[in-house]
């Protein structure tokens, strides 16, 4: 079991290069199942979730070649099964994209139910409702979601909640359906747009991604043969921006799309943190006096829920009392108890974290309770006085490429210890 050991209280300084977006990659890779041929994907982040998915696709019959560390060629010609049982997908939370992709390809899919995650139950009722609207019969039995259709026919689907997963899954299922599918109240996250762009580059006809109405005109086949480069990771970029601010550092984050970072940039500036940006970079210059702030997480373009735990660490250093209202997930507060062990003063009232600024955090042994909580713990360790040990590093490895190497280049005293 690995742990990260951090000696904190040093400002992060320098430049960091952001990897490809995890939440785009975990959808683009299953989307390649829809292509009866090959595609080349670049800017693939080298993270655990991606490695697991590559493994799953190989087990389904795909051939995957690595062109270089971050580029893969997927050949889905010989996919020979529509079934992804529990054994195959148990360590992958975003396995639900296999449902939309296999259904779109074979009109049939059997995928183990994704189940709960590190911050609570993750329903897929909106995915199922959408598949049914396209003509599929969907049953959940023996731990499997089974979807079957004589044919898939485009339809109008209104999502009751703005769901990234359901929006992407319905694009996958609809891309080769007969006629036009209209997804209303669709998610607008950058990775939703990225999946639509990927599918379009392979021959799909999807319009409106990035707005709340997406139109998918079914095509008979996806030709493939093209190369697609995944967008930079909005959440990784945000994690480094927050780390710079929390350590009173000066970091230029490169390979970002500043537009994707607007909600965070605006909040940082409100907190009295300097942010300067260019075409594909953002520089964050932290200082000693951080203003309190009130934040509500919301679907894009709102403040991202995945940056909630890292931001909470930053607000521990602010003057006065701040709040974070969680507007997406019911149970995203496990990080709070860990931060309290470092001297944070946080109270959780329903879906609101009330954070009272403290003069300093102090290093302690703490646990990553999920991926973004793990990133938050690392930021807390970097900002705190003394030594912090972070356990359950496996969560961080799921979603951040070369996390500690990147931090070390910024001057952090961080190392991985295998016990
Ligand atoms: C994606 O999860 C991300 N994961 C999450 O990031 C992120 O927190 C989340 O979107 C919100 O931005 C991936 O992209 C792989 P949702 P997803 O469907 O798609 C409710 C990370 O750390 N809902 O947009 O599963 C749901 O309960 C991960 O990188 C339904 O009620 O999230 C939640 O309250 C963690 N019914 C809200 O919608 C459904 O059928 C948003 O969920 C689906 C969702």
Coordinates of C-alpha atoms in Angstrom, one line a residue, residues 69-418:
X69 CA 2.8 7.2 -23.6
X70 CA -0.3 9.3 -24.2
X71 CA -1.6 8.2 -27.6
X72 CA -3.5 5.0 -28.4
X73 CA -4.9 3.3 -31.4
X74 CA -8.1 1.3 -30.8
X75 CA -9.3 -1.2 -33.3
X76 CA -12.8 -2.2 -32.5
X77 CA -13.4 -4.3 -35.6
X78 CA -13.5 -7.6 -33.8
X79 CA -15.5 -6.8 -30.7
X80 CA -17.3 -10.1 -30.2
X81 CA -19.5 -9.6 -27.1
X82 CA -22.1 -7.2 -25.8
X83 CA -21.5 -8.4 -22.2
X84 CA -19.3 -6.8 -19.5
X85 CA -19.9 -8.7 -16.3
X86 CA -19.0 -7.7 -12.8
X87 CA -15.6 -9.4 -12.8
X88 CA -14.6 -7.2 -15.8
X89 CA -15.8 -3.9 -14.6
X90 CA -15.7 -4.1 -10.8
X91 CA -13.0 -1.5 -10.3
X92 CA -14.4 1.0 -12.8
X93 CA -17.0 3.5 -11.8
X94 CA -17.6 5.0 -15.2
X95 CA -18.5 1.5 -16.6
X96 CA -22.0 2.8 -17.5
X97 CA -20.6 4.2 -20.8
X98 CA -20.2 0.6 -21.9
X99 CA -24.0 0.3 -21.8
X100 CA -24.6 3.1 -24.3
X101 CA -21.7 2.1 -26.5
X102 CA -22.5 -1.6 -26.7
X103 CA -26.2 -0.9 -27.1
X104 CA -25.4 1.5 -29.9
X105 CA -23.2 -1.0 -31.6
X106 CA -25.1 -4.3 -31.0
X107 CA -28.6 -3.1 -30.0
X108 CA -27.9 -5.2 -27.0
X109 CA -25.8 -4.7 -23.9
X110 CA -25.3 -6.4 -20.5
X111 CA -23.2 -4.5 -18.1
X112 CA -22.8 -5.0 -14.4
X113 CA -24.6 -2.3 -12.5
X114 CA -22.2 0.5 -11.6
X115 CA -23.4 0.6 -8.0
X116 CA -22.3 3.0 -5.3
X117 CA -19.2 5.1 -5.2
X118 CA -17.0 6.8 -2.7
X119 CA -19.5 9.5 -2.1
X120 CA -22.8 7.7 -2.2
X121 CA -25.2 6.0 -4.4
X122 CA -25.0 7.0 -8.1
X123 CA -28.4 6.4 -9.8
X124 CA -28.7 5.7 -13.5
X125 CA -32.5 6.2 -13.9
X126 CA -32.0 8.9 -16.4
X127 CA -29.7 6.7 -18.6
X128 CA -32.3 4.0 -18.5
X129 CA -35.2 6.3 -19.2
X130 CA -33.3 7.6 -22.3
X131 CA -32.5 4.1 -23.6
X132 CA -36.1 3.1 -23.2
X133 CA -37.2 6.2 -25.1
X134 CA -35.0 5.0 -28.0
X135 CA -36.9 1.7 -28.0
X136 CA -34.8 -0.5 -25.7
X137 CA -36.1 -2.8 -23.1
X138 CA -34.1 -2.4 -20.0
X139 CA -34.0 -4.7 -17.0
X140 CA -31.8 -4.8 -13.9
X141 CA -31.4 -8.4 -12.7
X142 CA -28.7 -10.4 -11.0
X143 CA -26.5 -7.3 -10.7
X144 CA -26.6 -6.6 -14.4
X145 CA -28.3 -3.9 -16.4
X146 CA -29.6 -5.6 -19.6
X147 CA -30.7 -3.5 -22.5
X148 CA -32.1 -4.9 -25.7
X149 CA -33.7 -3.4 -28.8
X150 CA -35.1 -4.7 -32.1
X151 CA -34.1 -1.3 -33.4
X152 CA -33.1 2.0 -31.9
X153 CA -35.2 4.9 -33.1
X154 CA -34.5 8.6 -32.4
X155 CA -36.8 10.3 -29.9
X156 CA -37.1 13.4 -27.7
X157 CA -35.7 12.9 -24.2
X158 CA -36.0 15.4 -21.4
X159 CA -33.6 14.7 -18.6
X160 CA -35.1 15.3 -15.2
X161 CA -31.7 16.1 -13.7
X162 CA -28.7 17.6 -15.6
X163 CA -26.6 14.5 -15.8
X164 CA -23.2 14.3 -17.5
X165 CA -23.3 10.5 -17.6
X166 CA -26.8 10.3 -19.0
X167 CA -26.2 13.0 -21.6
X168 CA -23.1 11.2 -22.9
X169 CA -24.6 7.7 -22.7
X170 CA -27.6 8.8 -24.7
X171 CA -25.4 10.3 -27.4
X172 CA -23.6 7.0 -27.6
X173 CA -26.8 5.0 -27.9
X174 CA -28.4 7.4 -30.4
X175 CA -25.4 8.0 -32.7
X176 CA -26.4 5.0 -35.0
X177 CA -30.2 5.0 -34.2
X178 CA -32.7 5.6 -37.0
X179 CA -33.8 9.3 -37.2
X180 CA -33.1 12.1 -34.8
X181 CA -32.7 12.1 -31.1
X182 CA -33.2 15.3 -29.1
X183 CA -31.7 15.4 -25.6
X184 CA -33.2 18.3 -23.6
X185 CA -31.9 19.6 -20.3
X186 CA -28.5 18.1 -21.4
X187 CA -25.3 18.6 -19.4
X188 CA -23.0 21.3 -20.9
X189 CA -19.7 20.1 -19.4
X190 CA -16.6 20.5 -21.6
X191 CA -16.2 16.7 -21.7
X192 CA -19.8 16.4 -23.1
X193 CA -18.6 18.6 -26.0
X194 CA -15.4 16.6 -26.3
X195 CA -17.3 13.3 -26.8
X196 CA -19.6 14.9 -29.4
X197 CA -16.5 16.3 -31.2
X198 CA -14.9 12.9 -31.1
X199 CA -17.9 11.1 -32.5
X200 CA -18.4 13.7 -35.2
X201 CA -14.8 13.3 -36.2
X202 CA -15.5 9.6 -36.7
X203 CA -18.6 10.3 -38.9
X204 CA -21.4 11.1 -36.4
X205 CA -23.9 13.9 -36.8
X206 CA -24.3 15.6 -33.4
X207 CA -25.2 19.2 -33.0
X208 CA -25.7 21.5 -30.0
X209 CA -23.3 19.9 -27.6
X210 CA -22.4 22.5 -25.0
X211 CA -26.0 23.9 -25.0
X212 CA -28.9 22.3 -23.2
X213 CA -30.4 20.8 -26.3
X214 CA -28.4 18.2 -28.2
X215 CA -29.6 16.8 -31.5
X216 CA -28.2 13.5 -32.7
X217 CA -29.0 12.5 -36.3
X218 CA -28.4 8.8 -36.6
X219 CA -25.9 7.6 -39.2
X220 CA -25.6 4.1 -40.5
X221 CA -21.9 3.7 -39.6
X222 CA -19.0 5.4 -37.9
X223 CA -16.2 5.3 -40.4
X224 CA -13.3 5.8 -37.9
X225 CA -9.8 6.2 -39.4
X226 CA -9.4 9.6 -37.8
X227 CA -7.2 11.0 -35.0
X228 CA -8.7 12.8 -32.1
X229 CA -7.0 14.7 -29.3
X230 CA -8.7 14.8 -25.8
X231 CA -9.2 18.3 -24.2
X232 CA -7.1 19.3 -21.2
X233 CA -8.4 18.3 -17.8
X234 CA -10.5 21.1 -16.3
X235 CA -10.4 19.6 -12.8
X236 CA -6.6 18.9 -12.8
X237 CA -6.0 22.5 -13.9
X238 CA -8.3 23.7 -11.1
X239 CA -6.5 21.5 -8.6
X240 CA -3.1 23.1 -9.4
X241 CA -4.6 26.6 -9.4
X242 CA -6.1 26.0 -6.0
X243 CA -2.8 24.5 -4.7
X244 CA -0.9 27.6 -5.9
X245 CA -3.3 29.8 -4.0
X246 CA -3.4 27.6 -0.9
X247 CA 0.4 27.7 -0.6
X248 CA 0.7 31.4 -1.3
X249 CA 2.7 30.3 -4.4
X250 CA 3.0 31.5 -8.0
X251 CA 2.2 28.8 -10.6
X252 CA 1.6 29.0 -14.3
X253 CA -0.7 26.2 -15.3
X254 CA -0.2 25.3 -19.0
X255 CA -2.3 23.4 -21.5
X256 CA -5.6 24.7 -20.2
X257 CA -8.7 26.2 -21.8
X258 CA -9.2 29.3 -19.7
X259 CA -12.9 29.5 -20.7
X260 CA -13.5 26.1 -18.8
X261 CA -12.0 27.7 -15.7
X262 CA -14.1 30.8 -15.5
X263 CA -16.1 29.9 -12.4
X264 CA -13.0 29.1 -10.5
X265 CA -11.0 32.1 -11.8
X266 CA -13.8 34.4 -10.8
X267 CA -14.0 33.0 -7.2
X268 CA -10.2 33.1 -6.8
X269 CA -10.2 36.7 -7.8
X270 CA -13.1 37.4 -5.3
X271 CA -10.8 35.8 -2.7
X272 CA -8.1 38.4 -3.4
X273 CA -5.9 36.0 -5.4
X274 CA -4.3 37.2 -8.5
X275 CA -5.1 35.4 -11.7
X276 CA -3.6 36.3 -15.1
X277 CA -4.4 34.3 -18.2
X278 CA -3.3 33.8 -21.8
X279 CA -4.6 31.7 -24.7
X280 CA -3.8 28.4 -23.1
X281 CA -2.3 29.2 -19.7
X282 CA -3.4 30.6 -16.4
X283 CA -1.0 32.0 -13.8
X284 CA -2.2 32.1 -10.1
X285 CA -0.3 34.2 -7.6
X286 CA -1.4 33.6 -4.1
X287 CA -0.8 35.9 -1.1
X288 CA -1.2 35.9 2.7
X289 CA -4.6 37.6 2.9
X290 CA -7.3 35.4 1.4
X291 CA -10.9 36.8 1.6
X292 CA -13.8 34.6 2.6
X293 CA -16.2 33.4 -0.1
X294 CA -19.5 31.7 -0.5
X295 CA -19.6 29.0 -3.2
X296 CA -22.3 26.8 -4.6
X297 CA -21.4 23.8 -6.8
X298 CA -23.6 23.4 -9.9
X299 CA -23.5 21.8 -13.3
X300 CA -21.3 23.6 -15.9
X301 CA -20.8 26.5 -16.3
X302 CA -21.4 26.6 -12.5
X303 CA -18.6 25.9 -10.0
X304 CA -17.6 22.3 -10.5
X305 CA -18.5 19.9 -7.7
X306 CA -15.2 18.1 -8.3
X307 CA -13.3 21.2 -7.1
X308 CA -15.4 21.4 -3.9
X309 CA -13.0 19.5 -1.6
X310 CA -9.8 21.3 -2.8
X311 CA -11.6 24.7 -2.5
X312 CA -12.6 23.9 1.1
X313 CA -8.9 23.6 1.9
X314 CA -8.2 27.0 0.4
X315 CA -11.0 28.5 2.4
X316 CA -9.5 27.1 5.6
X317 CA -6.8 29.8 5.0
X318 CA -9.3 32.6 4.4
X319 CA -10.1 35.4 6.8
X320 CA -13.6 34.9 8.3
X321 CA -16.3 32.4 7.7
X322 CA -17.0 30.9 4.2
X323 CA -19.5 28.4 2.9
X324 CA -19.6 25.8 0.2
X325 CA -23.1 24.6 -0.7
X326 CA -22.9 21.2 -2.6
X327 CA -25.5 21.4 -5.4
X328 CA -24.7 18.1 -7.2
X329 CA -23.9 15.2 -4.8
X330 CA -25.6 14.5 -1.5
X331 CA -22.6 13.1 0.3
X332 CA -19.4 14.9 -0.6
X333 CA -18.3 15.8 2.9
X334 CA -16.2 12.8 4.0
X335 CA -13.1 15.0 3.5
X336 CA -14.2 17.2 6.4
X337 CA -13.3 14.9 9.2
X338 CA -9.8 14.4 7.8
X339 CA -9.3 18.1 7.5
X340 CA -10.4 18.6 11.1
X341 CA -7.5 16.4 12.1
X342 CA -5.2 19.1 10.6
X343 CA -6.9 21.8 12.7
X344 CA -9.6 22.9 10.2
X345 CA -12.8 24.4 11.6
X346 CA -15.6 23.1 9.4
X347 CA -19.2 22.3 10.3
X348 CA -21.5 20.5 7.9
X349 CA -25.1 21.6 8.0
X350 CA -27.1 19.6 5.5
X351 CA -25.5 20.2 2.1
X352 CA -23.5 23.2 3.3
X353 CA -19.9 23.2 4.7
X354 CA -19.4 26.2 7.0
X355 CA -15.6 26.9 7.0
X356 CA -14.1 29.2 9.6
X357 CA -10.6 30.4 8.5
X358 CA -7.8 29.3 10.8
X359 CA -4.2 30.8 11.0
X360 CA -2.6 27.5 10.1
X361 CA -3.2 23.8 9.3
X362 CA -0.9 21.3 10.9
X363 CA 0.4 18.1 9.3
X364 CA -1.2 14.8 10.4
X365 CA -1.8 11.3 9.1
X366 CA -4.9 11.5 7.0
X367 CA -6.8 9.4 4.4
X368 CA -8.0 10.1 0.9
X369 CA -11.6 9.2 1.0
X370 CA -12.2 9.6 -2.8
X371 CA -10.4 11.0 -5.8
X372 CA -11.0 14.7 -5.3
X373 CA -10.9 14.5 -1.5
X374 CA -7.4 12.9 -2.1
X375 CA -6.3 15.9 -4.1
X376 CA -7.7 18.1 -1.3
X377 CA -5.7 16.2 1.3
X378 CA -2.5 16.7 -0.7
X379 CA -3.2 20.5 -1.0
X380 CA -3.8 20.6 2.8
X381 CA -0.5 18.8 3.4
X382 CA 1.3 21.2 1.1
X383 CA -0.1 24.2 2.9
X384 CA 0.2 22.8 6.4
X385 CA 3.0 23.2 8.9
X386 CA 5.0 19.9 9.4
X387 CA 4.6 16.4 8.0
X388 CA 1.5 15.0 6.5
X389 CA 1.0 11.3 5.5
X390 CA -1.8 10.6 3.1
X391 CA -3.1 7.1 3.0
X392 CA -5.4 5.5 0.3
X393 CA -3.3 7.1 -2.5
X394 CA -5.0 4.7 -4.9
X395 CA -7.8 7.2 -5.2
X396 CA -5.5 9.9 -6.4
X397 CA -3.9 7.5 -8.9
X398 CA -7.3 6.9 -10.5
X399 CA -7.5 10.4 -11.8
X400 CA -4.2 12.4 -11.7
X401 CA -1.3 11.6 -14.0
X402 CA 2.2 11.9 -12.3
X403 CA 0.7 13.8 -9.5
X404 CA 3.6 13.9 -7.1
X405 CA 6.2 14.4 -9.9
X406 CA 4.3 17.5 -11.1
X407 CA 4.1 18.8 -7.6
X408 CA 7.8 18.1 -7.0
X409 CA 8.7 20.2 -10.1
X410 CA 6.8 23.0 -8.4
X411 CA 9.0 22.8 -5.4
X412 CA 6.9 20.5 -3.2
X413 CA 8.5 18.2 -0.7
X414 CA 6.4 15.2 -1.5
X415 CA 7.4 11.5 -1.9
X416 CA 5.6 8.2 -2.3
X417 CA 6.4 5.5 0.2
X418 CA 5.4 1.9 -0.5

